[in-house]
Amino acid sequence: MIRVEEIKKSFGEQEVLKGISVTFEQGKTNLIIGRSGAGKTVMLKILVGLLNPTAGAVYYDDLNFSTLSVKEKKKIRMQVGMLFQGSALFDSMTVEENIRFPLDMFTNDTKLEKENRVNHCLERVELEGSNKKYPGEISGGMQKRVGIARSIVMNPKYLFCDEPNSGLDPKTSILIDELIRKITIDNNITTVINTHDMNSVMEIGDNIALLYHGELAWVGNKDEVLDSPSETLQDFIFASPFLQRLRKAYNQ
Amino acid sequence: MTLLYEFGKYLKLLGAMFRKPEKFSMYWKETLRQMNDIGVGSLSIIGLIALFIGAVTSVQFAYQLQGSFIPAYYIGYIVRDSTIIELAPTISCLVLAGKVGSNIAAEIGGMRQKEQIDALEIMGVNTAGFLVLPKVLAAIVVVPMLVIISAGISMIGGYLAGVLSGLVKPTDFLTGLTYFYEPYYVFMMLVKAVVFGFILTSVSCYKGFYVTGGSIELGRASTQAVVYSNILIVFADYVIALILT
């Protein structure tokens, strides 16, 4: 579980996050949604420790991350996996080397153990046999799956995904969403996904936090979205004229 | 004020670089890879430039000494000392700053823009240590070797140019090469090579590490890496000359 308490973040005069408190539950896919510029990426960067909040605290299972020592922070980070928007795979390494990198860096496993672990992760993301390919030789969707495989190779307790569906076609997006959800449930981990993909919201939104101009505008789950009276949420969900027509039809 | 801020950030990066490595074997592997990239990858350009530097020095001095009472073997002597003391370390490192420095800044800057550095940080890797230290160590080891090779090739270039153009006899040039040989100058050359190697890699890493924005900023960082490295190299050259002579 990850708990965020009164998080504030400013860049100079500009206040990007204005005191956000929210809890991300274990074994569930927790979504942070909002329009571009709402503060989602800043929020995610604070959650993973890439940015320090101006005020407030992030708790990893009751441990206040900002008060931990460098060694303790490192220990937490070993339990964190992250899928980046652009996958962030190392171009000079093969798929296998990319996934194996955390194992090479932090474990004393034998070559065979690492190989088995890499193959297991590739199996989980349905990319068996792609070991020797380079990131430049595979599609965007496959790169995302390799990114997921790398993020779960150390058996993380916390998984963060930044816009996992960006740049993907709807079918591949669904596959990626299903994969993340399956990993979350199977491994009983805390997953936080930063997205503005409506399909993800409606399909895998166990917990949803809507950010609007740096404030928490709405909290709920996928079953509560359509019936929510929140104007901000409805404006966000039904942003396009097509979806507005669909909503009208749904209401009728 | 900006200069002080930048310098402070540079020192902070250097400080972070010396934290205990997560795994020595991974850092060692990366250092060997960098040694290959910086050393073997730069051998041909350094050799080619050194050859012509020696040739030009030899021909120029031969021309200057024509009609004077100074003996011809001085050409070999001047080629040797100017190469060892100044030309081999300084020109080689200015060339390396252009070739290796821009490459390092672009590589690390590209990693920053593609969030690969963030990915490493989230994994718990000391990014300053893993990305900067191997490059700096590799340069400190490999650049002196390149400078020694450069000095040797320069003297060969000087010999070939002087002898083939008939400006100096082979025996005179070889006499000059061994005339009043001072091993201390080689020490000076190596000190310069180590310092310049450190400057060109650390400055380039710094410019790449903190790059923000898009491709224009990356190009700018790469150019700045070369410009700043060159300025600092010639400044350090002056300081070393003051201290060691």
mmCIF file of C-alpha atoms in Angstrom, chain A residues 45 48 50 74 77-78 80 82 84-86 88-91 101-108 150 162, chain B residues 19-23 25-27 29 33 111 114-126 130:
data_model
loop_
_atom_site.group_PDB
_atom_site.id
_atom_site.type_symbol
_atom_site.label_atom_id
_atom_site.label_comp_id
_atom_site.label_asym_id
_atom_site.label_seq_id
_atom_site.Cartn_x
_atom_site.Cartn_y
_atom_site.Cartn_z
ATOM 1 C CA LYS A 45 7.714 11.226 -10.058
ATOM 2 C CA VAL A 48 8.834 6.959 -7.101
ATOM 3 C CA LEU A 50 12.504 11.114 -8.652
ATOM 4 C CA LYS A 74 17.630 2.067 -1.840
ATOM 5 C CA ARG A 77 13.686 1.153 -4.579
ATOM 6 C CA MET A 78 14.688 -2.488 -4.960
ATOM 7 C CA VAL A 80 9.864 -0.780 -7.088
ATOM 8 C CA MET A 82 8.459 1.150 -13.300
ATOM 9 C CA PHE A 84 8.019 4.368 -18.627
ATOM 10 C CA GLN A 85 5.977 6.122 -21.273
ATOM 11 C CA GLY A 86 8.680 5.543 -23.884
ATOM 12 C CA ALA A 88 13.186 3.567 -21.518
ATOM 13 C CA LEU A 89 14.921 0.428 -22.752
ATOM 14 C CA PHE A 90 18.690 0.603 -23.185
ATOM 15 C CA ASP A 91 19.285 0.817 -26.945
ATOM 16 C CA PHE A 101 20.220 -5.721 -16.090
ATOM 17 C CA PRO A 102 18.689 -5.333 -12.573
ATOM 18 C CA LEU A 103 19.619 -8.949 -11.791
ATOM 19 C CA ASP A 104 23.215 -8.369 -12.976
ATOM 20 C CA MET A 105 23.452 -5.190 -10.940
ATOM 21 C CA PHE A 106 21.855 -6.262 -7.670
ATOM 22 C CA THR A 107 21.893 -10.029 -7.294
ATOM 23 C CA ASN A 108 24.519 -12.737 -7.060
ATOM 24 C CA ARG A 150 12.133 -5.563 -16.868
ATOM 25 C CA ASP A 162 3.521 6.111 -16.786
ATOM 26 C CA ARG B 19 29.769 6.683 -3.900
ATOM 27 C CA LYS B 20 30.278 2.969 -3.358
ATOM 28 C CA PRO B 21 29.415 1.041 -6.548
ATOM 29 C CA GLU B 22 26.468 -1.353 -6.395
ATOM 30 C CA LYS B 23 28.519 -4.096 -8.023
ATOM 31 C CA SER B 25 32.031 -6.285 -11.748
ATOM 32 C CA MET B 26 29.392 -4.218 -13.592
ATOM 33 C CA TYR B 27 31.436 -1.024 -13.199
ATOM 34 C CA LYS B 29 32.812 -4.200 -17.418
ATOM 35 C CA ARG B 33 33.901 -0.926 -22.712
ATOM 36 C CA MET B 111 19.665 8.616 -22.128
ATOM 37 C CA LYS B 114 14.614 8.818 -23.213
ATOM 38 C CA GLU B 115 14.142 8.470 -19.421
ATOM 39 C CA GLN B 116 16.810 5.753 -19.274
ATOM 40 C CA ILE B 117 18.621 7.630 -16.494
ATOM 41 C CA ASP B 118 15.339 7.828 -14.545
ATOM 42 C CA ALA B 119 14.893 4.096 -15.100
ATOM 43 C CA LEU B 120 18.354 3.425 -13.648
ATOM 44 C CA GLU B 121 17.654 5.680 -10.672
ATOM 45 C CA ILE B 122 14.375 3.927 -9.891
ATOM 46 C CA MET B 123 16.180 0.583 -10.016
ATOM 47 C CA GLY B 124 18.433 1.988 -7.285
ATOM 48 C CA VAL B 125 21.532 2.506 -9.433
ATOM 49 C CA ASN B 126 23.820 5.430 -8.578
ATOM 50 C CA PHE B 130 27.556 4.110 -13.206
#
